Coordinates of C-alpha atoms in Angstrom, one line a residue:
X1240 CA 87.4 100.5 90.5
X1241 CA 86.3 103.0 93.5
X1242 CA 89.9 104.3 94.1
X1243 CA 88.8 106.6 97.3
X1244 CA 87.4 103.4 98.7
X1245 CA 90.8 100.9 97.8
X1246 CA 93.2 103.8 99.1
X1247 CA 91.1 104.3 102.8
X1248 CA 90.7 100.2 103.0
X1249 CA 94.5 100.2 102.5
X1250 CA 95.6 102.5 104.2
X1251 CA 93.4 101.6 107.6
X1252 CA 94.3 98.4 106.9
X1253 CA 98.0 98.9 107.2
X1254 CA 97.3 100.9 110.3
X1255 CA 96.2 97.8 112.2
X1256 CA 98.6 95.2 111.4
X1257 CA 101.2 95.0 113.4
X1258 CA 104.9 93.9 112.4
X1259 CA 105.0 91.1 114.9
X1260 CA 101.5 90.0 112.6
X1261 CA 103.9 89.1 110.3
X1262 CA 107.4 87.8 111.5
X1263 CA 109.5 91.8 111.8
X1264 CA 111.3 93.3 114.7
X1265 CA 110.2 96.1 115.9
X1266 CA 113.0 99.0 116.4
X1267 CA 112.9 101.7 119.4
X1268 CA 112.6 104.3 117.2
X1269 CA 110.0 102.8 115.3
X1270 CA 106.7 106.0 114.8
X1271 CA 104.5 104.1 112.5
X1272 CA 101.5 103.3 113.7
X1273 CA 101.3 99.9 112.0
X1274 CA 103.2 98.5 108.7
X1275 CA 105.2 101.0 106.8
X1276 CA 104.1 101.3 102.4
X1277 CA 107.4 99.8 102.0
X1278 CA 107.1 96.9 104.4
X1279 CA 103.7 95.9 103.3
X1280 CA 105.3 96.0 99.5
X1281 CA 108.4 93.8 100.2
X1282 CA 105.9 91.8 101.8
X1283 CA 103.4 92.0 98.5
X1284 CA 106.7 91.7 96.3
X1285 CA 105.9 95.2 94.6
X1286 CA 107.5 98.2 94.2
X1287 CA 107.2 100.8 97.1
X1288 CA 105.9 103.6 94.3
X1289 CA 103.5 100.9 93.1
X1290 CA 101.6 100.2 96.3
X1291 CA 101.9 103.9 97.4
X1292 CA 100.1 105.0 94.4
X1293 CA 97.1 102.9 95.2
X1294 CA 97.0 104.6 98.5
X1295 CA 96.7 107.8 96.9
X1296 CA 94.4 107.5 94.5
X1297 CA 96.5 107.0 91.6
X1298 CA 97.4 103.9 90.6
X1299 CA 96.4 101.6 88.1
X1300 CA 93.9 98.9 88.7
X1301 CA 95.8 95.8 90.1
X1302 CA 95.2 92.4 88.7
X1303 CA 94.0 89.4 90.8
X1304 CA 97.2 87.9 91.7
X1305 CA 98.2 91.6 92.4
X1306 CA 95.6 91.7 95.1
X1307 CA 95.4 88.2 96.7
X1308 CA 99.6 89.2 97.2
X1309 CA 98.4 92.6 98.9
X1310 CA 95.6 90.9 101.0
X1311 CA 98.1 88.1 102.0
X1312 CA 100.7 90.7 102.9
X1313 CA 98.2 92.6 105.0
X1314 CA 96.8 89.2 106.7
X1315 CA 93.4 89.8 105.4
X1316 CA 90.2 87.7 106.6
X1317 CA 88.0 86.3 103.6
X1318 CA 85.4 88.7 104.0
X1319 CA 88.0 91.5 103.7
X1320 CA 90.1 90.3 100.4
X1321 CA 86.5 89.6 98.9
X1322 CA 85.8 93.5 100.1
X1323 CA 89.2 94.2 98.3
X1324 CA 88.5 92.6 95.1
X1325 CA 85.0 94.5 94.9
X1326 CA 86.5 98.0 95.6
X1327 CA 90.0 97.5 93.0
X1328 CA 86.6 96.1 90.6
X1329 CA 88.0 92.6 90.5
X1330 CA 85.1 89.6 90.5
X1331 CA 85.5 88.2 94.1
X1332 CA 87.5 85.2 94.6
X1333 CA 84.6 81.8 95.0
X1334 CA 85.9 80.7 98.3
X1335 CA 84.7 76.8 97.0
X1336 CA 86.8 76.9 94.2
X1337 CA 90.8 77.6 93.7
X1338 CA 91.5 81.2 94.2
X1339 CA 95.1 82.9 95.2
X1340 CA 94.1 84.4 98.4
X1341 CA 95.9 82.4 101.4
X1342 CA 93.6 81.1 104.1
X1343 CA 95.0 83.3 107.0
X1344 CA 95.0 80.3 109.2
X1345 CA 97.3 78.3 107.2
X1346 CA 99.0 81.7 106.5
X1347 CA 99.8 82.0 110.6
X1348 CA 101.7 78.4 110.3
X1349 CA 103.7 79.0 107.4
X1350 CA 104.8 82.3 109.2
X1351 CA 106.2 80.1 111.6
X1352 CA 108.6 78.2 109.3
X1353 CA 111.4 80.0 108.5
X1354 CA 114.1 76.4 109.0
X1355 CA 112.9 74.0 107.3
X1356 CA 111.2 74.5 103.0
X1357 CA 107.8 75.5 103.4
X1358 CA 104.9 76.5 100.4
X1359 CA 101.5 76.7 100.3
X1360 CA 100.0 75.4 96.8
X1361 CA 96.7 76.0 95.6
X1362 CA 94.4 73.2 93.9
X1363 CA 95.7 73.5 90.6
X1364 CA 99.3 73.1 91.7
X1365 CA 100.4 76.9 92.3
X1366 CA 102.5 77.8 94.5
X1367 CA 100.7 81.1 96.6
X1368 CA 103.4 81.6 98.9
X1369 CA 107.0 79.9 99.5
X1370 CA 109.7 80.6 101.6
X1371 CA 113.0 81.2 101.0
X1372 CA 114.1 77.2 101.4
X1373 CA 111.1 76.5 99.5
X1374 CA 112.6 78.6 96.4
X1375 CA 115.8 77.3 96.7
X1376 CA 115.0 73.9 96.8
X1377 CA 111.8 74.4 93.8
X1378 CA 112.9 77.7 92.2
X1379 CA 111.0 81.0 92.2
X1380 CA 108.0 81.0 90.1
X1381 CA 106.3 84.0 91.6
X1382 CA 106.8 86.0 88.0
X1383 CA 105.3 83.3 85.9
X1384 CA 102.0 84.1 83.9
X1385 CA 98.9 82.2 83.4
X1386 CA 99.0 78.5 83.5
X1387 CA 102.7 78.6 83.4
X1388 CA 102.4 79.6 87.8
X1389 CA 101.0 76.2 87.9
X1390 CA 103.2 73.0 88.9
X1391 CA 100.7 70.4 87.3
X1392 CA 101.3 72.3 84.4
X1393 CA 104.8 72.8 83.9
X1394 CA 105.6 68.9 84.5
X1395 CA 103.9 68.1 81.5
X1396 CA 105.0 70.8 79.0
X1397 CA 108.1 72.0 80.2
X1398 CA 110.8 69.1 80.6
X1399 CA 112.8 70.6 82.6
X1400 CA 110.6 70.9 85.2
X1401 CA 111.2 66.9 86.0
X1402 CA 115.0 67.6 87.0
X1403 CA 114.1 68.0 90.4
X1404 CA 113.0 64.3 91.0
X1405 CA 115.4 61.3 90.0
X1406 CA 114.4 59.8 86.9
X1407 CA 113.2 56.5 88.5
X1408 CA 110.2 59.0 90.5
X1409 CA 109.4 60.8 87.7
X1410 CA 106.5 58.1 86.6
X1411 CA 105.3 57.5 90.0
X1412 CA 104.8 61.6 90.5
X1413 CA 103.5 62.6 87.3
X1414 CA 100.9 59.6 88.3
X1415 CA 100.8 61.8 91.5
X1416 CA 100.0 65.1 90.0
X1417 CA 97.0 63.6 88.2
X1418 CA 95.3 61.7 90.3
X1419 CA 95.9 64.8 92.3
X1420 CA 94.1 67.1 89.7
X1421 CA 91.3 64.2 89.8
X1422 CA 91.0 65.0 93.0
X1423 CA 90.7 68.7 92.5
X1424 CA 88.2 68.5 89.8
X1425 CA 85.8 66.5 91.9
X1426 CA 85.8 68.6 94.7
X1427 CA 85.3 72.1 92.8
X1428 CA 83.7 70.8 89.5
X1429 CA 84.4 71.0 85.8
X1430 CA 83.6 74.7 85.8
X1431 CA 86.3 75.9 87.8
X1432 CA 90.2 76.4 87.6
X1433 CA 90.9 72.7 87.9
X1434 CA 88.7 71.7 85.1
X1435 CA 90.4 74.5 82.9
X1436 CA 93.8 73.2 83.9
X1437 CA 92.9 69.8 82.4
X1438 CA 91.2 70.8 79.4
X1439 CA 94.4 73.0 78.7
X1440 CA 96.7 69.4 79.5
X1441 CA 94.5 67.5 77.5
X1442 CA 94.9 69.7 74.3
X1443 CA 98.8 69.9 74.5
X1444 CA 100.3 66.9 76.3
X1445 CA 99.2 62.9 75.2
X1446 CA 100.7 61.7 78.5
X1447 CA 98.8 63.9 80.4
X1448 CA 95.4 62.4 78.4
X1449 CA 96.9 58.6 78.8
X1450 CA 97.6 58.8 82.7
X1451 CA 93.7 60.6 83.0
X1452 CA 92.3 58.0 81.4
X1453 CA 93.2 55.8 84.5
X1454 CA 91.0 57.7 86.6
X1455 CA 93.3 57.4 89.5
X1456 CA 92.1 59.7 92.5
X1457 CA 94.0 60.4 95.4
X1458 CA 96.0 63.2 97.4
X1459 CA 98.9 61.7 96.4
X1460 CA 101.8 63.9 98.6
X1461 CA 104.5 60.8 99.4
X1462 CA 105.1 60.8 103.0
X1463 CA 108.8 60.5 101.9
X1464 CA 110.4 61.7 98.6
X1465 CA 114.5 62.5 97.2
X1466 CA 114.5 65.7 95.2
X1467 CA 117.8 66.4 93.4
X1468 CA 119.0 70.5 94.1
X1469 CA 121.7 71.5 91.0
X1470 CA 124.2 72.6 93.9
X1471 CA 124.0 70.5 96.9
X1472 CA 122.7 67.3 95.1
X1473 CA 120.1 64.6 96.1
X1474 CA 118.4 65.1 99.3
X1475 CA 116.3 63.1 101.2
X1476 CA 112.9 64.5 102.8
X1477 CA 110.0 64.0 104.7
X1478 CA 106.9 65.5 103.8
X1479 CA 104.1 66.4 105.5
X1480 CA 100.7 68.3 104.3
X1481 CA 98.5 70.3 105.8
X1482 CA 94.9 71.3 104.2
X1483 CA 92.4 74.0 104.7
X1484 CA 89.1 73.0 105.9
X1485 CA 87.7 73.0 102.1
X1486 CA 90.7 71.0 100.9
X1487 CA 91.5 74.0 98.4
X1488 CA 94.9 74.6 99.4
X1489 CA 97.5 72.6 101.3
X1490 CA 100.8 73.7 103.2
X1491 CA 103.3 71.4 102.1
X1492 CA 106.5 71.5 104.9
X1493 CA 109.7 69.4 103.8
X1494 CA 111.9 68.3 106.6
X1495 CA 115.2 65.7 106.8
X1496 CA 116.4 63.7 109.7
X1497 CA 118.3 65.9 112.4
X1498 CA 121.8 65.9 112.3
X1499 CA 121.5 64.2 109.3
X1500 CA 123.7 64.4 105.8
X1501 CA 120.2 65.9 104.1
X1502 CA 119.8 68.0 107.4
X1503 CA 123.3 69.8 106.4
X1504 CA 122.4 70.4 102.6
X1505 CA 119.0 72.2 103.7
X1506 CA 121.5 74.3 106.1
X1507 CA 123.5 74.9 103.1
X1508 CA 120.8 76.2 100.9
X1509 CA 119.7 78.5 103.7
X1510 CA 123.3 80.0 103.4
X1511 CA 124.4 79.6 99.8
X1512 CA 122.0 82.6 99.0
X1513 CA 119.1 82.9 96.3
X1514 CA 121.0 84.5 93.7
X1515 CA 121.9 81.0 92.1
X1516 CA 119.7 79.1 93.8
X1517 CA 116.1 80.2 92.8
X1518 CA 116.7 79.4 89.1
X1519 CA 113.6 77.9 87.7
X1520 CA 113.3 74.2 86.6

């Protein structure tokens, strides 16, 4: 880890994004040349002292999902979150295979959604970045470790993860979230995140193994789905995806019919507040 290195990159870095880059107001008053420490960790969801240690050459090394949230906060290019990972002594991310930094293209759109639930999922089902709709409608999964981050994951070992979709779905998606993985696994090989994520399903979950053994391929997002909220109830969505050129990620936007019942409940979960609506399923 080449701490004088990290703390200039950061620090310049900081300098030259500006906070209309990413979605704040700018006050009249405003001196900083650039994001302020504390802007670019609420942005990072880190503490302030956390990500102004690293700019002065004191902090501890920061893991991988540490530094694709800093290099998504600052709106970093590939070539400069791979020069990030080098510097914090991190192995760079394979840009052919899953990795947690956001494409900064598909990171532009989703800065643009702020009314409608919005998340960008990597290959192996993780969600990189949600909004705020997006976590009260799926929960907030941002603090979850190792395979537990990932969606494929959690529908077949954790059972509560299935509440979200009305029991007569919950077939047809699991199906879905294999023959997704499929999918995955033959676009970045058996050697890569996907392949560990099935390997890790196979040895824990004989449904999992049973609905592989079909050898079902597809991108299967359904054009239309119900998912069930614990406080506003069943609501009705269409979804629409959106990949990166590589297919390695998708943005994944959820919108009802305007003026519609479903139309109100999103409103309502944009109001309620995340306190006791982000609870993980």
């Amino acid at each position: 880890m080449d701490r004088v290195a990290l703390a200039a990159f950061l620090r310049r870095r900081r300098e030259t994004v500006q906070p209309a880059d990413v979605g704040l107001t700018v006050g009249a008053r405003r001196r900083t040349a650039g994001l302020r420490r504390e802007e670019v960790a609420a942005l990072a969801a880190m503490s302030v002292d956390y990500y102004t240690r690293l700019e002065q050459q004191r902090g501890p090394q920061p893991s991988e999902q540490m530094l694709a949230s800093i290099a998504r906060a600052l709106r970093l290019t590939g070539d400069e979150a791979d020069y990030l990972f080098r510097v914090a002594g991190r192995g760079t991310p394979d840009r052919i295979v899953c990795h947690p930094h956001v494409a900064p293209a598909l990171q532009r759109v989703f800065d643009r959604l702020q009314d409608t639930p919005a998340v960008i999922m990597s290959c192996v089902g993780e969600a990189l970045v949600a909004n705020h709709l997006a976590v009260a409608l799926f929960g907030d999964h941002s603090q979850a470790r190792g395979w537990e981050r990932s969606e494929f994951y959690r529908w077949f070992t954790d059972p509560t993860s299935r509440a979200i979709y009305p029991a007569a779905d919950r077939d047809r998606h699991g199906r879905a979230v294999v023959a997704n993985l499929r999918a995955a696994v033959g676009l970045v090989g058996t050697d890569s995140p996907a392949g560990e994520l099935v390997r890790a399903l196979q040895a824990v979950s004989p449904e999992f193994v049973e609905l592989w053994e079909r050898h079902e391929v597809a991108r299967r997002y359904e054009d239309h789905k119900v998912l069930v909220h614990p406080e506003v109830g069943p609501i009705e969505l269409d979804c629409q995806v959106l990949f990166t050129q590589d297919q390695t990620q998708s943005l994944l936007v959820l919108t009802a019919a305007p003026r519609s019942a479903d139309a109100e409940k999103l409103a309502l979960l944009s109001v309620v507040g995340q306190q006791e609506m982000t609870r993980s399923r």
